[in-house]
mmCIF file of C-alpha atoms and ligand atoms in Angstrom:
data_model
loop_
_atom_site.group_PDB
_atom_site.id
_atom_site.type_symbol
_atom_site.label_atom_id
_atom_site.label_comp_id
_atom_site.label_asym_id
_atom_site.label_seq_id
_atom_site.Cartn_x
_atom_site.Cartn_y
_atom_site.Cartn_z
ATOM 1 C CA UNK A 1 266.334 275.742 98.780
ATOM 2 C CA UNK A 2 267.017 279.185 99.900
ATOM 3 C CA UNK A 3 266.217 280.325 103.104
ATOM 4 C CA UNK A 4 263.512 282.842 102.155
ATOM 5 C CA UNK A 5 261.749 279.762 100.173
ATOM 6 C CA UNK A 6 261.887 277.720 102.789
ATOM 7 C CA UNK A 7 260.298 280.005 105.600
ATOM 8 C CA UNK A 8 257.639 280.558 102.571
ATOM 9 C CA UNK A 9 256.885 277.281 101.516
ATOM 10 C CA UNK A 10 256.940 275.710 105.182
ATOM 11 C CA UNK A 11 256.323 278.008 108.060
ATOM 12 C CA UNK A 12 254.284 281.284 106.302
ATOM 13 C CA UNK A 13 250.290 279.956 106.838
ATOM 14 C CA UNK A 14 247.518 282.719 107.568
ATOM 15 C CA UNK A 15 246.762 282.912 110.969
ATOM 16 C CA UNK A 16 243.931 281.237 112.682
ATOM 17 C CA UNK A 17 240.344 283.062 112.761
ATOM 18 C CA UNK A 18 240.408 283.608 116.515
ATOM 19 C CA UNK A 19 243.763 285.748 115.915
ATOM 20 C CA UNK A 20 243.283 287.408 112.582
ATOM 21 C CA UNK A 21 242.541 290.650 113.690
ATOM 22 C CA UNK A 22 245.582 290.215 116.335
ATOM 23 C CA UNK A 23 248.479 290.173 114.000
ATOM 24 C CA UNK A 24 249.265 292.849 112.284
ATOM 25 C CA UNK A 25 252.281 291.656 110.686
ATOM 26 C CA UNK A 26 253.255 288.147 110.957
ATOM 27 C CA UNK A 27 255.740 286.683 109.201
ATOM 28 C CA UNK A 28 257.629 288.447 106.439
ATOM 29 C CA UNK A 29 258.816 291.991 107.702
ATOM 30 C CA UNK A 30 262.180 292.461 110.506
ATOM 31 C CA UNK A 31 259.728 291.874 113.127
ATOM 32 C CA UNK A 32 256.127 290.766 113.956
ATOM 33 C CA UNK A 33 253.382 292.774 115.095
ATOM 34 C CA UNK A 34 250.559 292.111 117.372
ATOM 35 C CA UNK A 35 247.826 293.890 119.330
ATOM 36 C CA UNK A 36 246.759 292.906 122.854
ATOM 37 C CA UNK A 37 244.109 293.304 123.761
ATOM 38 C CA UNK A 38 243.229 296.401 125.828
ATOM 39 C CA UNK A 39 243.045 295.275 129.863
ATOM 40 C CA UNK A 40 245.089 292.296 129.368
ATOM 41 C CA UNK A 41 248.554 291.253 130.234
ATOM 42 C CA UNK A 42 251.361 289.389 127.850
ATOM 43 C CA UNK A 43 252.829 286.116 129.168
ATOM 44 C CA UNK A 44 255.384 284.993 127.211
ATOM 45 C CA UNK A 45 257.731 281.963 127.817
ATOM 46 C CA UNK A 46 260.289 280.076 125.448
ATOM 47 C CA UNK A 47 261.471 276.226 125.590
ATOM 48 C CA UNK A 48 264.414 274.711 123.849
ATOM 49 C CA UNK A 49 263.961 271.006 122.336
ATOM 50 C CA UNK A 50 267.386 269.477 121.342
ATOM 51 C CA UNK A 51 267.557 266.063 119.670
ATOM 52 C CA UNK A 52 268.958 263.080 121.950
ATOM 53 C CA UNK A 53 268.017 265.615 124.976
ATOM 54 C CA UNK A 54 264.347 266.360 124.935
ATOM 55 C CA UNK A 55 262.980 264.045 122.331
ATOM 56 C CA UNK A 56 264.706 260.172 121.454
ATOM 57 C CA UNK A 57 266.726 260.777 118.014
ATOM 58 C CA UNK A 58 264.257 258.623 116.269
ATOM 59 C CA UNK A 59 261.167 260.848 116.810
ATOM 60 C CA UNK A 60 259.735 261.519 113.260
ATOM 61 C CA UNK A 61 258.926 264.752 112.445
ATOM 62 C CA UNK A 62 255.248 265.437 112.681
ATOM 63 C CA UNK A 63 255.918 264.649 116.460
ATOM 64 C CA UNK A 64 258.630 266.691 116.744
ATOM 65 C CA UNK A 65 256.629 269.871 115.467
ATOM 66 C CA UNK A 66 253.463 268.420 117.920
ATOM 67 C CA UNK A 67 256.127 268.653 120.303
ATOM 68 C CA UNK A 68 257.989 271.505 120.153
ATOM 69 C CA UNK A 69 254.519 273.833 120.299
ATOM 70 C CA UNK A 70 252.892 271.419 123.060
ATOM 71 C CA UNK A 71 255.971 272.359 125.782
ATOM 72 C CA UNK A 72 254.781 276.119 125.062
ATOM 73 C CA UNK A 73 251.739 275.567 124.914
ATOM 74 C CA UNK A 74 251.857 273.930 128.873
ATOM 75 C CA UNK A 75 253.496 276.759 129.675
ATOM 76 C CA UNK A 76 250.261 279.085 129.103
ATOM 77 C CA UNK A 77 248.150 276.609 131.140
ATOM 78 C CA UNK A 78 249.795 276.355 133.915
ATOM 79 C CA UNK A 79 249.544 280.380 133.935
ATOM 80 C CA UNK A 80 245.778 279.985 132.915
ATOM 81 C CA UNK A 81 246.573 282.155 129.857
ATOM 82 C CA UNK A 82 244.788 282.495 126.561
ATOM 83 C CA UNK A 83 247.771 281.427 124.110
ATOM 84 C CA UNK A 84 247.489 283.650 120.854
ATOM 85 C CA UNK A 85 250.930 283.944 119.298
ATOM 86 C CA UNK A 86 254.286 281.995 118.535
ATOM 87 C CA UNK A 87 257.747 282.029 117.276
ATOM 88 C CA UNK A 88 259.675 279.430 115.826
ATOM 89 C CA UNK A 89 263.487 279.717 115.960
ATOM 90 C CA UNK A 90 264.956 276.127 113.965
ATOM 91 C CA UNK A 91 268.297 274.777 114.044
ATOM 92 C CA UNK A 92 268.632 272.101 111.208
ATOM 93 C CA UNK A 93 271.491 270.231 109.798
ATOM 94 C CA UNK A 94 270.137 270.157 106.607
ATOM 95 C CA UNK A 95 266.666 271.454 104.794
ATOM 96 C CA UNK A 96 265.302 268.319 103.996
ATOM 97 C CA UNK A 97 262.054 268.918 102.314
ATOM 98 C CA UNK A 98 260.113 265.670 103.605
ATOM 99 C CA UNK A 99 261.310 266.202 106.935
ATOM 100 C CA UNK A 100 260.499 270.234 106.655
ATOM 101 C CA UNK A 101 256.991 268.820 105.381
ATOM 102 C CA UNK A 102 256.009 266.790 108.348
ATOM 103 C CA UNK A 103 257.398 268.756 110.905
ATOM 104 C CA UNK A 104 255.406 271.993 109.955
ATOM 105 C CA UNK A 105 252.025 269.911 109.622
ATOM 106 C CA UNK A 106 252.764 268.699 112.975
ATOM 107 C CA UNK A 107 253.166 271.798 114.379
ATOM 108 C CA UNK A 108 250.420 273.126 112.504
ATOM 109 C CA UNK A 109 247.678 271.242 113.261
ATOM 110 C CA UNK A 110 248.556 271.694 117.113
ATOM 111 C CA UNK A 111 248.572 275.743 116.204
ATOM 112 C CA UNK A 112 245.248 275.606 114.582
ATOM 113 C CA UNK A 113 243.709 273.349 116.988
ATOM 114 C CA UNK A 114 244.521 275.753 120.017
ATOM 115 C CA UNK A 115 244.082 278.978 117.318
ATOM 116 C CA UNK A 116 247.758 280.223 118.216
ATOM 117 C CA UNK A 117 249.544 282.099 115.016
ATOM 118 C CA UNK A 118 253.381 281.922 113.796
ATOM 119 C CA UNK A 119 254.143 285.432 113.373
ATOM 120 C CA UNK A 120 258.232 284.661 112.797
ATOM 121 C CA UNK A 121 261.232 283.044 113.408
ATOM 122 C CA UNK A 122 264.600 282.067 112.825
ATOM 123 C CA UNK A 123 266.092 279.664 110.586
ATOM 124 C CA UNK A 124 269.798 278.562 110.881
ATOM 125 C CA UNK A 125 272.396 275.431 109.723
ATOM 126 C CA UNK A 126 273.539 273.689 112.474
ATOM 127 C CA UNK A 127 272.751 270.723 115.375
ATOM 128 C CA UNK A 128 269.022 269.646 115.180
ATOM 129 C CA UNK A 129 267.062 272.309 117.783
ATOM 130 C CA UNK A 130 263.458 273.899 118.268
ATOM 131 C CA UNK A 131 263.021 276.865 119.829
ATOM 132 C CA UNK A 132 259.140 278.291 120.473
ATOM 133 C CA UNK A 133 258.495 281.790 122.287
ATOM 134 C CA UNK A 134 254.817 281.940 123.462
ATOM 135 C CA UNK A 135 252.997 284.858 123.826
ATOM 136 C CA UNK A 136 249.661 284.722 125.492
ATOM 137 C CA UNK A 137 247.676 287.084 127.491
ATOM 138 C CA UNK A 138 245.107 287.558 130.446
ATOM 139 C CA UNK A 139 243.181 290.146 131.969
ATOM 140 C CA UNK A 140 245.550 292.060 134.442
ATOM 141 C CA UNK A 141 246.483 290.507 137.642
ATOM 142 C CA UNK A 142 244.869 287.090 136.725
ATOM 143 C CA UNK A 143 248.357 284.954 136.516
ATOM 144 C CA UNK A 144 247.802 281.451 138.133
ATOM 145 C CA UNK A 145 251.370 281.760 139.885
ATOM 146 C CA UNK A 146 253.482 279.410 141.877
ATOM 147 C CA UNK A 147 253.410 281.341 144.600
ATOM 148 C CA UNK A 148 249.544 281.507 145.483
ATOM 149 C CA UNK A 149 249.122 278.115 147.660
ATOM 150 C CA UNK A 150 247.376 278.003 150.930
ATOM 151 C CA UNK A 151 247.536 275.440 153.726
ATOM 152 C CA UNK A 152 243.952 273.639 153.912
ATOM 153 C CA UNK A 153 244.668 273.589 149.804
ATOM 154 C CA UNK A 154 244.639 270.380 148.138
ATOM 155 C CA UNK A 155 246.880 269.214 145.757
ATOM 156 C CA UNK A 156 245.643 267.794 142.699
ATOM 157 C CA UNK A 157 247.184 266.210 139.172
ATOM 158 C CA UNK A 158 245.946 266.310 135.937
ATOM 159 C CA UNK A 159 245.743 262.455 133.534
ATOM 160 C CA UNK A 160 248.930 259.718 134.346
ATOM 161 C CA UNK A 161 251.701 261.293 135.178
ATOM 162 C CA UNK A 162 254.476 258.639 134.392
ATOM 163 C CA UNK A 163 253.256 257.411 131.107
ATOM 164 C CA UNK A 164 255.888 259.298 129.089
ATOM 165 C CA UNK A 165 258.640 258.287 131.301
ATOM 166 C CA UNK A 166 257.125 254.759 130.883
ATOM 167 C CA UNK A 167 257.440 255.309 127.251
ATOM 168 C CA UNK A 168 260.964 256.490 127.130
ATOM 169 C CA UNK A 169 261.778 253.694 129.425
ATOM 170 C CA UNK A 170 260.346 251.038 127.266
ATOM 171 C CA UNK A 171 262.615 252.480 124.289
ATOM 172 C CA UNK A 172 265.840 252.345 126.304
ATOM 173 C CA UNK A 173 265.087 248.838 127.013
ATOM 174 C CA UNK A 174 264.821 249.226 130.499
ATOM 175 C CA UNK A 175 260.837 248.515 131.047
ATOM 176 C CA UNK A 176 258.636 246.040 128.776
ATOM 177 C CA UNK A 177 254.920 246.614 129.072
ATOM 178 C CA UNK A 178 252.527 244.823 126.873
ATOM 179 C CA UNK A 179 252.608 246.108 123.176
ATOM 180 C CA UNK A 180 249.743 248.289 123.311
ATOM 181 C CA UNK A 181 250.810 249.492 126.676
ATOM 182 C CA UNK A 182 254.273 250.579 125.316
ATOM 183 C CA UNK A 183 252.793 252.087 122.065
ATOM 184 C CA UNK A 184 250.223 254.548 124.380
ATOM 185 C CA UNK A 185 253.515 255.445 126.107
ATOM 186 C CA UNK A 186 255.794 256.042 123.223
ATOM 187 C CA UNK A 187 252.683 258.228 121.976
ATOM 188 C CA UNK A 188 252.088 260.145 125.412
ATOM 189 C CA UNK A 189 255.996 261.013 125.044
ATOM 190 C CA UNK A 190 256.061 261.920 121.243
ATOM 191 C CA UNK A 191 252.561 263.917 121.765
ATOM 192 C CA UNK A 192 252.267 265.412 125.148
ATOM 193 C CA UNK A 193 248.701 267.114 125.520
ATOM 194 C CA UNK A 194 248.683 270.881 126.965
ATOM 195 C CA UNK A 195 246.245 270.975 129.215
ATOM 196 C CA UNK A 196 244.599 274.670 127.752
ATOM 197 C CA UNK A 197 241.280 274.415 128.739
ATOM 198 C CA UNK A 198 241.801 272.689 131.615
ATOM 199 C CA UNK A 199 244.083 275.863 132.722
ATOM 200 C CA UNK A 200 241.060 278.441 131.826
ATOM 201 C CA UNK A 201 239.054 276.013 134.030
ATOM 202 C CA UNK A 202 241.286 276.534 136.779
ATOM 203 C CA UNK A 203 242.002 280.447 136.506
ATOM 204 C CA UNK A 204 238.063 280.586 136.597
ATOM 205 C CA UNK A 205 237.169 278.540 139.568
ATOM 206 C CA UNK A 206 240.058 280.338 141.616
ATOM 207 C CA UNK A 207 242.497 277.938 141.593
ATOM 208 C CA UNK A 208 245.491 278.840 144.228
ATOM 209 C CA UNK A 209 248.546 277.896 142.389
ATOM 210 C CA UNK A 210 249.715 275.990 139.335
ATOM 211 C CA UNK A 211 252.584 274.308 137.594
ATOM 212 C CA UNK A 212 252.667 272.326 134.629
ATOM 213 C CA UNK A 213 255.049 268.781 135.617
ATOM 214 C CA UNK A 214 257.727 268.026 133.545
ATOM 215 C CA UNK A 215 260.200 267.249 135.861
ATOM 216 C CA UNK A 216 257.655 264.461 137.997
ATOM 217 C CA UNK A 217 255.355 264.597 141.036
ATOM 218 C CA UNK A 218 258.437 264.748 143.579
ATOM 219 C CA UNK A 219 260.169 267.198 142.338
ATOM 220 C CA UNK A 220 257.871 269.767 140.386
ATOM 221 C CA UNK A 221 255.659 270.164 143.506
ATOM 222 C CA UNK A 222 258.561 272.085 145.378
ATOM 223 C CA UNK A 223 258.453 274.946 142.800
ATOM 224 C CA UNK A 224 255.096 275.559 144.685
ATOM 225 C CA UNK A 225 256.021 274.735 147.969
ATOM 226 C CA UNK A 226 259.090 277.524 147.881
ATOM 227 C CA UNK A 227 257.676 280.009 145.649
ATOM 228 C CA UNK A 228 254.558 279.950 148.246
ATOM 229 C CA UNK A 229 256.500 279.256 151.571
ATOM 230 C CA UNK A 230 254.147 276.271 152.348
ATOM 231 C CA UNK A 231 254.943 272.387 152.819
ATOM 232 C CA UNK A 232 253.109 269.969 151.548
ATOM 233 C CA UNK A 233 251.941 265.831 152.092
ATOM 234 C CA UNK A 234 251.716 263.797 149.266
ATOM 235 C CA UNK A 235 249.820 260.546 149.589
ATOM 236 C CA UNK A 236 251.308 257.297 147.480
ATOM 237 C CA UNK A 237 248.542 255.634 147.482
ATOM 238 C CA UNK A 238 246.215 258.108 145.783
ATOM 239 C CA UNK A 239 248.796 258.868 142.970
ATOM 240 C CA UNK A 240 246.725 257.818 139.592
ATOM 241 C CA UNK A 241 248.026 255.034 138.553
ATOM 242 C CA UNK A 242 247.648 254.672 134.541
ATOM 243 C CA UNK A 243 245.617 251.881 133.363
ATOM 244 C CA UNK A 244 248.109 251.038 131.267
ATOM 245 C CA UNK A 245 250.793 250.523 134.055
ATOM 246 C CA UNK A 246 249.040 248.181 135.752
ATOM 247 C CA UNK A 247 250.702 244.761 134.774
ATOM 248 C CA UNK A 248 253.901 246.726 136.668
ATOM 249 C CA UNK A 249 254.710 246.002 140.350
ATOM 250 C CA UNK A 250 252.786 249.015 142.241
ATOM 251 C CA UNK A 251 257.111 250.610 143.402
ATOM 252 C CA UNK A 252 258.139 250.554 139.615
ATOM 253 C CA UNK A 253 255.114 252.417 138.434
ATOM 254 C CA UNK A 254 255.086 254.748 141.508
ATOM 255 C CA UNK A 255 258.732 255.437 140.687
ATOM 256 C CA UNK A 256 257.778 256.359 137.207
ATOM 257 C CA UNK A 257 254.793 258.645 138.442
ATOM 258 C CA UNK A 258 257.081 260.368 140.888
ATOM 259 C CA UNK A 259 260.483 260.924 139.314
ATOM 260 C CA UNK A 260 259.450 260.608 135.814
ATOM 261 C CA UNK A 261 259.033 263.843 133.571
ATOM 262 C CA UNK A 262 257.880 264.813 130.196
ATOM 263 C CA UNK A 263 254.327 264.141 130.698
ATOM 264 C CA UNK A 264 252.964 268.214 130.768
ATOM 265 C CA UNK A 265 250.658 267.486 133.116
ATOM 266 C CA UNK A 266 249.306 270.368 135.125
ATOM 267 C CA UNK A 267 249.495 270.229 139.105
ATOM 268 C CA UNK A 268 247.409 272.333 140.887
ATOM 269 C CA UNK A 269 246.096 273.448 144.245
ATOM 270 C CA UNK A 270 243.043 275.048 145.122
ATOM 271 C CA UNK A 271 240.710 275.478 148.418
ATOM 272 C CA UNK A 272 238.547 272.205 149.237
ATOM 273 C CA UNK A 273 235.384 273.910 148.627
ATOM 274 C CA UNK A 274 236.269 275.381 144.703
ATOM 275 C CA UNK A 275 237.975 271.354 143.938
ATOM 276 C CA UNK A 276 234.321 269.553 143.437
ATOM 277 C CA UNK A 277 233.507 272.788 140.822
ATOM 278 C CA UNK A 278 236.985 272.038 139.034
ATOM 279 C CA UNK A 279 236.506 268.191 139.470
ATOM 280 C CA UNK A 280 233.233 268.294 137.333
ATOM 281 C CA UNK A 281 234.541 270.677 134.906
ATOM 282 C CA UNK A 282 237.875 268.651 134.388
ATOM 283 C CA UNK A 283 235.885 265.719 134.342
ATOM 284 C CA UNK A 284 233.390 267.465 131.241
ATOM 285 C CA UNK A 285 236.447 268.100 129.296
ATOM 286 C CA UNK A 286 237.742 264.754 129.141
ATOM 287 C CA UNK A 287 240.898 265.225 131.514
ATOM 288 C CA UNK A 288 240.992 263.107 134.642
ATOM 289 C CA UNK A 289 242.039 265.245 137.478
ATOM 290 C CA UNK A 290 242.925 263.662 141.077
ATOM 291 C CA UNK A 291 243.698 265.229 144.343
ATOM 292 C CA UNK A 292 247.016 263.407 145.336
ATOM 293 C CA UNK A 293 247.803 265.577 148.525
ATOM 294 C CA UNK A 294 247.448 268.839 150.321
ATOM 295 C CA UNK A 295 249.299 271.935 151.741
ATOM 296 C CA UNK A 296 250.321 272.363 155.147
ATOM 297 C CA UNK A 297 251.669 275.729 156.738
ATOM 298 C CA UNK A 298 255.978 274.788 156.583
ATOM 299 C CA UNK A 299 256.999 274.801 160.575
ATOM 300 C CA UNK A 300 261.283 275.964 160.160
ATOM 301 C CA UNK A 301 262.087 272.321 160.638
ATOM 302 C CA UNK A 302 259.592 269.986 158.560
ATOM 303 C CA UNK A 303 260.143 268.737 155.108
ATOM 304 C CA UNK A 304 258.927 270.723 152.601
ATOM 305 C CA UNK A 305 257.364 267.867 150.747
ATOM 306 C CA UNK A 306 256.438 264.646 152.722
ATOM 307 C CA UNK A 307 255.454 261.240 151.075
ATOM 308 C CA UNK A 308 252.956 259.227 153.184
ATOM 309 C CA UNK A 309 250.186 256.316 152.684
ATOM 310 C CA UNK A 310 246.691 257.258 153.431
ATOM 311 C CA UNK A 311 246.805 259.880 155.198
ATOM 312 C CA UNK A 312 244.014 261.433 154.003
ATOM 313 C CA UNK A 313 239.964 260.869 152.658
ATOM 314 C CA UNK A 314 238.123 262.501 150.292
HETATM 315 P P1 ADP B 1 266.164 288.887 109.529
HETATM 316 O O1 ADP B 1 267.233 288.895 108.501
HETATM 317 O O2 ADP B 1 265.495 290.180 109.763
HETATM 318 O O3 ADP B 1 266.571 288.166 110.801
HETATM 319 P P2 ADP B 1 265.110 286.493 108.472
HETATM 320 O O4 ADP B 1 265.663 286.429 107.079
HETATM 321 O O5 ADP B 1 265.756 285.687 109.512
HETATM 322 O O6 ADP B 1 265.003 288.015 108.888
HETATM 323 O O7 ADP B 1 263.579 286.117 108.445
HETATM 324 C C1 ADP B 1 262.703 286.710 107.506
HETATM 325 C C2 ADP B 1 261.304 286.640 108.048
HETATM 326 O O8 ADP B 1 260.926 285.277 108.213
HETATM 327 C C3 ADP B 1 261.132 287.292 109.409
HETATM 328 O O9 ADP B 1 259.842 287.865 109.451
HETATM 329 C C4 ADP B 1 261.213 286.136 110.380
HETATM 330 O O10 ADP B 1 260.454 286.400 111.535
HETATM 331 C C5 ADP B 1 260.597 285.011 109.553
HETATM 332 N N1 ADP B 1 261.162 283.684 109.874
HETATM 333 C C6 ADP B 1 262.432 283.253 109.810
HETATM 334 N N2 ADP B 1 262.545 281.951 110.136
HETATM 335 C C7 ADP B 1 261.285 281.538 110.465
HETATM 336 C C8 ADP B 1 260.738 280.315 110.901
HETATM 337 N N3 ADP B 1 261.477 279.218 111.082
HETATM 338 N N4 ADP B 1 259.402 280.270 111.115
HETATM 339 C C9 ADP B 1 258.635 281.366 110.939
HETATM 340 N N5 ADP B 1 259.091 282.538 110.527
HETATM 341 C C10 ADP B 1 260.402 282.638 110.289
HETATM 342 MG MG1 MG B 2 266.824 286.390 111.359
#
């Protein structure tokens, strides 16, 4: 298969209705062209996904396409962008049409589910790697950044953080959950869900600050915590603890929730008053959301981020 045949028969699909009028060439010509709208901003981000480094070398295919759009995709939520646009820049060893197959339905349905176009590429021989840029946009000035967080803010987690890690885990042979418990894992870790709407939901109820976790609770929060020159308390014992981690002893699935990554979570902070708002509106969408600490002005010798038990009620 050529290279032109393959982009054809594999990644060349219209784009969705929301961004028809958008693209003005897609894929096809040296480069794509797109209109933004007039007002807005473009946010655009790009992730790397290498086989053996980002995803277990067994992953099929279908979850490797989910995947490689679903790391973008968190990217635009945690900014509480609109994502519109996308392009796809493949590393492959060999074009194996079955493989090519599954991978660009899995990617597809992901695209048409959150309306985002592929307007082009790259294709090349070599190691197994994904590359997605994401292009979104937002009406000037809107960015849910890093660097907004107040003390008095609480600090609050999207779904069960540590359910990937649990997943991966369970595959190394390091963990053993119940079967059903270790397939939701493996799932959470082969399909990560970006949190869109839950993102909007937060730009619109004034949200402070935002990342999406991919690193774990301990160490994603300091992005935050620097970028906004505040310190922060995180509380153990409010960290949501997935149902399906309960048959573990309470320090191995804290570990996991803590130091474990890859579940694209969003953390967020936002003033007391605005979290019931954002609570209920999570809570309509389907996505559990839990405040797990709060922001504290950073005095030159305190920890930036300190773990404690019950410190707090809500
Ligand atoms: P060029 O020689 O200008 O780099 P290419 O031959 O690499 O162009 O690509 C031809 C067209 O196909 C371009 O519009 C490019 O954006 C698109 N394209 C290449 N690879 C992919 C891909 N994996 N997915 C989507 N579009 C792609
Ligand atoms: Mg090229």
């Amino acid at each position: 298969m050529s290279e032109f045949d393959l982009i054809r028969s594999h990644f060349t699909w219209p784009a969705p209705a929301a961004r028809a009028t958008s693209v003005i060439r897609g894929v096809g010509d040296d480069a794509a062209i797109v209109r933004v709208p007039v007002g807005d901003e473009l946010l655009v981000s790009v992730d790397t996904l290498i086989s053996g480094v980002h995803f277990p070398v067994d992953t099929v295919p279908h979850a490797i396409g989910h995947k490689t759009l679903a790391v973008n995709l968190s990217d635009m939520a945690a900014m509480g962008a609109t994502a519109r646009w996308f392009t796809l820049a493949l590393s492959l060893p060999q074009a194996d049409p079955s493989w090519l197959t599954d991978f660009a339905r899995g990617l597809r349905e992901l695209a048409d589910q959150h309306q985002v176009a592929l307007i082009g590429g790259d294709t090349t021989r070599g190691p197994l790697s994904l590359t997605v840029q994401i292009m979104g946009t937002l009406p000037q000035g809107q960015a849910l950044l890093r660097s907004g967080a107040q003390p008095g803010d609480v600090i609050a987690v999207s779904g069960y953080p540590g359910e990937a890690a649990a997943g991966l885990a369970c595959l190394q042979g390091r963990l053993t959950l119940p079967p059903t418990a270790a397939a939701h894992c493996r799932q959470r870790l082969d399909y990560p869900t970006p949190r869109l709407s839950l993102g909007y939901s937060l730009h619109r109820h004034g949200a402070h600050s935002c990342l999406d976790v991919s690193d774990g609770l301990l160490s994603d929060p300091r992005h935050i915590l620097q970028a906004s020159d505040t310190a922060a308390r995180l509380d153990s014992a409010r960290l949501p603890l997935s149902p399906v981690l309960h048959s573990l002893p309470i320090e191995t699935a804290q570990t996991l929730m803590l130091n474990g990554g890859d579940d694209y979570e969003l953390l967020f902070t936002a003033a007391p008053g605005d979290f019931a708002a954002i609570h209920e509106e999570a809570r309509d969408l389907g996505v559990p959301v839990t405040v797990i600490g709060e922001i504290v002005a950073q005095a030159p010798a305190d920890p930036l981020l300190c773990l404690t038990t019950n410190w707090f009620k809500c």
